[in-house]
Tab-separated table of N, CA, C and O in Angstrom:
chain	number	residue	atom	x	y	z
U	1359	MET	N	102.768	113.456	95.173
U	1359	MET	CA	103.928	113.524	96.029
U	1359	MET	C	104.393	112.099	96.346
U	1359	MET	O	103.581	111.240	96.646
U	1360	ILE	N	105.680	111.887	96.287
U	1360	ILE	CA	106.189	110.550	96.586
U	1360	ILE	C	106.569	110.447	98.046
U	1360	ILE	O	106.679	111.443	98.749
U	1361	ILE	N	106.761	109.218	98.490
U	1361	ILE	CA	107.003	108.967	99.910
U	1361	ILE	C	108.215	109.741	100.414
U	1361	ILE	O	108.171	110.342	101.487
U	1362	SER	N	109.304	109.745	99.647
U	1362	SER	CA	110.515	110.429	100.120
U	1362	SER	C	110.264	111.921	100.327
U	1362	SER	O	110.795	112.521	101.264
U	1363	GLU	N	109.441	112.534	99.465
U	1363	GLU	CA	109.106	113.946	99.647
U	1363	GLU	C	108.297	114.160	100.922
U	1363	GLU	O	108.511	115.132	101.650
U	1364	LEU	N	107.376	113.263	101.200
U	1364	LEU	CA	106.586	113.373	102.429
U	1364	LEU	C	107.475	113.233	103.657
U	1364	LEU	O	107.306	113.945	104.641
U	1365	ILE	N	108.430	112.306	103.583
U	1365	ILE	CA	109.332	112.108	104.716
U	1365	ILE	C	110.195	113.350	104.926
U	1365	ILE	O	110.392	113.802	106.053
U	1366	LEU	N	110.693	113.942	103.826
U	1366	LEU	CA	111.483	115.169	103.944
U	1366	LEU	C	110.654	116.300	104.533
U	1366	LEU	O	111.146	117.087	105.338
U	1367	MET	N	109.383	116.397	104.140
U	1367	MET	CA	108.496	117.408	104.718
U	1367	MET	C	108.375	117.204	106.224
U	1367	MET	O	108.340	118.154	106.993
U	1368	GLY	N	108.319	115.941	106.635
U	1368	GLY	CA	108.185	115.625	108.046
U	1368	GLY	C	109.397	116.038	108.853
U	1368	GLY	O	109.303	116.290	110.058
U	1369	GLU	N	110.552	116.111	108.197
U	1369	GLU	CA	111.751	116.555	108.900
U	1369	GLU	C	111.708	118.066	109.145
U	1369	GLU	O	112.274	118.560	110.104
U	1370	LYS	N	111.034	118.792	108.248
U	1370	LYS	CA	110.959	120.247	108.367
U	1370	LYS	C	109.824	120.683	109.286
U	1370	LYS	O	109.935	121.671	109.995
U	1371	GLN	N	108.720	119.945	109.219
U	1371	GLN	CA	107.570	120.257	110.072
U	1371	GLN	C	106.876	118.943	110.405
U	1371	GLN	O	106.918	118.002	109.625
U	1372	PRO	N	106.271	118.864	111.565
U	1372	PRO	CA	105.619	117.608	111.957
U	1372	PRO	C	104.516	117.217	110.970
U	1372	PRO	O	103.763	118.057	110.497
U	1373	LEU	N	104.474	115.934	110.642
U	1373	LEU	CA	103.427	115.429	109.757
U	1373	LEU	C	102.163	115.147	110.557
U	1373	LEU	O	102.228	114.765	111.721
U	1374	SER	N	101.043	115.320	109.905
U	1374	SER	CA	99.775	115.021	110.563
U	1374	SER	C	99.651	113.505	110.730
U	1374	SER	O	100.352	112.733	110.075
U	1375	HIS	N	98.756	113.118	111.589
U	1375	HIS	CA	98.512	111.689	111.808
U	1375	HIS	C	98.084	111.023	110.508
U	1375	HIS	O	98.521	109.928	110.184
U	1376	ARG	N	97.245	111.704	109.733
U	1376	ARG	CA	96.757	111.166	108.451
U	1376	ARG	C	97.905	110.989	107.460
U	1376	ARG	O	97.980	109.993	106.748
U	1377	ALA	N	98.818	111.949	107.408
U	1377	ALA	CA	99.972	111.854	106.505
U	1377	ALA	C	100.836	110.651	106.880
U	1377	ALA	O	101.305	109.909	106.010
U	1378	LYS	N	101.020	110.442	108.180
U	1378	LYS	CA	101.796	109.284	108.641
U	1378	LYS	C	101.108	107.978	108.259
U	1378	LYS	O	101.756	107.017	107.857
U	1379	GLN	N	99.787	107.959	108.379
U	1379	GLN	CA	99.026	106.773	107.984
U	1379	GLN	C	99.186	106.496	106.494
U	1379	GLN	O	99.356	105.349	106.080
U	1380	LEU	N	99.120	107.559	105.690
U	1380	LEU	CA	99.255	107.399	104.236
U	1380	LEU	C	100.646	106.889	103.858
U	1380	LEU	O	100.781	106.038	102.982
U	1381	ILE	N	101.673	107.401	104.516
U	1381	ILE	CA	103.035	106.937	104.257
U	1381	ILE	C	103.151	105.456	104.593
U	1381	ILE	O	103.701	104.668	103.814
U	1382	ALA	N	102.624	105.064	105.739
U	1382	ALA	CA	102.674	103.656	106.142
U	1382	ALA	C	101.909	102.773	105.162
U	1382	ALA	O	102.369	101.699	104.770
U	1383	GLN	N	100.761	103.240	104.719
U	1383	GLN	CA	99.934	102.476	103.793
U	1383	GLN	C	100.624	102.336	102.434
U	1383	GLN	O	100.660	101.245	101.857
U	1384	MET	N	101.201	103.425	101.930
U	1384	MET	CA	101.905	103.364	100.651
U	1384	MET	C	103.110	102.437	100.750
U	1384	MET	O	103.368	101.645	99.836
U	1385	SER	N	103.847	102.528	101.846
U	1385	SER	CA	105.006	101.669	102.038
U	1385	SER	C	104.598	100.205	102.050
U	1385	SER	O	105.252	99.354	101.445
U	1386	TYR	N	103.489	99.903	102.719
U	1386	TYR	CA	102.981	98.537	102.793
U	1386	TYR	C	102.670	98.005	101.394
U	1386	TYR	O	103.057	96.894	101.039
U	1387	TYR	N	101.978	98.810	100.586
U	1387	TYR	CA	101.608	98.352	99.248
U	1387	TYR	C	102.816	98.215	98.331
U	1387	TYR	O	102.849	97.329	97.483
U	1388	ILE	N	103.805	99.072	98.502
U	1388	ILE	CA	105.033	98.954	97.703
U	1388	ILE	C	105.744	97.653	98.041
U	1388	ILE	O	106.160	96.910	97.143
U	1389	VAL	N	105.891	97.355	99.318
U	1389	VAL	CA	106.546	96.113	99.742
U	1389	VAL	C	105.743	94.907	99.259
U	1389	VAL	O	106.311	93.931	98.755
U	1390	LYS	N	104.433	94.979	99.382
U	1390	LYS	CA	103.565	93.882	98.936
U	1390	LYS	C	103.730	93.643	97.431
U	1390	LYS	O	103.829	92.500	96.981
U	1391	HIS	N	103.802	94.717	96.656
U	1391	HIS	CA	103.974	94.598	95.208
U	1391	HIS	C	105.345	93.998	94.869
U	1391	HIS	O	105.450	93.130	94.002
U	1392	LYS	N	106.380	94.443	95.562
U	1392	LYS	CA	107.725	93.904	95.306
U	1392	LYS	C	107.792	92.420	95.643
U	1392	LYS	O	108.432	91.641	94.926
U	1393	LEU	N	107.134	92.015	96.723
U	1393	LEU	CA	107.101	90.593	97.073
U	1393	LEU	C	106.385	89.779	96.002
U	1393	LEU	O	106.827	88.679	95.651
U	1394	ALA	N	105.313	90.318	95.461
U	1394	ALA	CA	104.586	89.627	94.394
U	1394	ALA	C	105.477	89.460	93.169
U	1394	ALA	O	105.501	88.392	92.545
U	1395	LEU	N	106.245	90.492	92.833
U	1395	LEU	CA	107.169	90.397	91.697
U	1395	LEU	C	108.257	89.360	91.949
U	1395	LEU	O	108.622	88.594	91.045
U	1396	LEU	N	108.769	89.323	93.165
U	1396	LEU	CA	109.785	88.322	93.508
U	1396	LEU	C	109.224	86.911	93.411
U	1396	LEU	O	109.891	85.999	92.903
U	1397	ARG	N	107.992	86.717	93.878
U	1397	ARG	CA	107.364	85.396	93.790
U	1397	ARG	C	107.171	84.976	92.334
U	1397	ARG	O	107.417	83.818	91.980
U	1398	GLU	N	106.736	85.913	91.496
U	1398	GLU	CA	106.558	85.610	90.075
U	1398	GLU	C	107.892	85.232	89.435
U	1398	GLU	O	107.964	84.282	88.650
U	1399	THR	N	108.927	85.974	89.759
U	1399	THR	CA	110.251	85.692	89.206
U	1399	THR	C	110.742	84.325	89.662
U	1399	THR	O	111.262	83.541	88.859
U	1400	TYR	N	110.570	84.021	90.937
U	1400	TYR	CA	110.979	82.727	91.477
U	1400	TYR	C	110.237	81.593	90.773
U	1400	TYR	O	110.835	80.584	90.401
U	1401	GLU	N	108.932	81.774	90.562
U	1401	GLU	CA	108.135	80.756	89.883
U	1401	GLU	C	108.614	80.556	88.441
U	1401	GLU	O	108.742	79.425	87.971
U	1402	MET	N	108.888	81.657	87.755
U	1402	MET	CA	109.374	81.557	86.374
U	1402	MET	C	110.715	80.828	86.325
U	1402	MET	O	110.931	79.963	85.472
U	1403	LEU	N	111.611	81.153	87.244
U	1403	LEU	CA	112.923	80.492	87.268
U	1403	LEU	C	112.787	79.005	87.585
U	1403	LEU	O	113.493	78.171	87.008
U	1404	ASN	N	111.870	78.673	88.482
U	1404	ASN	CA	111.621	77.257	88.791
U	1404	ASN	C	111.079	76.518	87.581
U	1404	ASN	O	111.470	75.383	87.311
U	1405	ASN	N	110.180	77.157	86.848
U	1405	ASN	CA	109.624	76.542	85.647
U	1405	ASN	C	110.706	76.300	84.602
U	1405	ASN	O	110.737	75.253	83.957
U	1406	ILE	N	111.591	77.261	84.442
U	1406	ILE	CA	112.696	77.103	83.487
U	1406	ILE	C	113.595	75.957	83.914
U	1406	ILE	O	113.987	75.115	83.095
U	1407	ALA	N	113.918	75.895	85.209
U	1407	ALA	CA	114.778	74.821	85.717
U	1407	ALA	C	114.101	73.466	85.545
U	1407	ALA	O	114.763	72.481	85.163
U	1408	ASP	N	112.796	73.392	85.813
U	1408	ASP	CA	112.062	72.134	85.628
U	1408	ASP	C	112.100	71.685	84.170
U	1408	ASP	O	112.291	70.505	83.876
U	1409	THR	N	111.931	72.636	83.276
U	1409	THR	CA	111.968	72.316	81.846
U	1409	THR	C	113.341	71.801	81.443
U	1409	THR	O	113.461	70.815	80.705
U	1410	LYS	N	114.386	72.450	81.938
U	1410	LYS	CA	115.747	72.013	81.618
U	1410	LYS	C	116.028	70.612	82.165
U	1410	LYS	O	116.648	69.793	81.501
U	1411	ARG	N	115.555	70.352	83.384
U	1411	ARG	CA	115.759	69.008	83.972
U	1411	ARG	C	115.004	67.966	83.179
U	1411	ARG	O	115.530	66.879	82.903
U	1412	ALA	N	113.777	68.265	82.783
U	1412	ALA	CA	112.975	67.312	82.013
U	1412	ALA	C	113.627	67.049	80.651
U	1412	ALA	O	113.667	65.900	80.187
U	1413	THR	N	114.159	68.081	80.052
U	1413	THR	CA	114.832	67.923	78.762
U	1413	THR	C	116.100	67.081	78.905
U	1413	THR	O	116.395	66.230	78.057
U	1414	ALA	N	116.833	67.294	79.977
U	1414	ALA	CA	118.072	66.542	80.213
U	1414	ALA	C	117.787	65.052	80.463
U	1414	ALA	O	118.596	64.207	80.112
U	1415	LEU	N	116.629	64.756	81.043
U	1415	LEU	CA	116.279	63.370	81.332
U	1415	LEU	C	115.835	62.600	80.090
U	1415	LEU	O	115.860	61.373	80.065
U	1416	GLU	N	115.427	63.322	79.062
U	1416	GLU	CA	114.942	62.650	77.838
U	1416	GLU	C	116.069	62.077	77.019
U	1416	GLU	O	117.167	62.337	77.041
């Protein structure tokens, strides 16, 4: 079950405390993973820019 399905279930009937904890935990890991991807992308773009600057200076 994905997070959006769990949230929709919660609108129809109250979610248990454990279900709420799981939703929060999954959301945390998704955000953490997206931040890691953004950091990797930023690092790659910086490396490309550094290479271009070094090439231009030669």
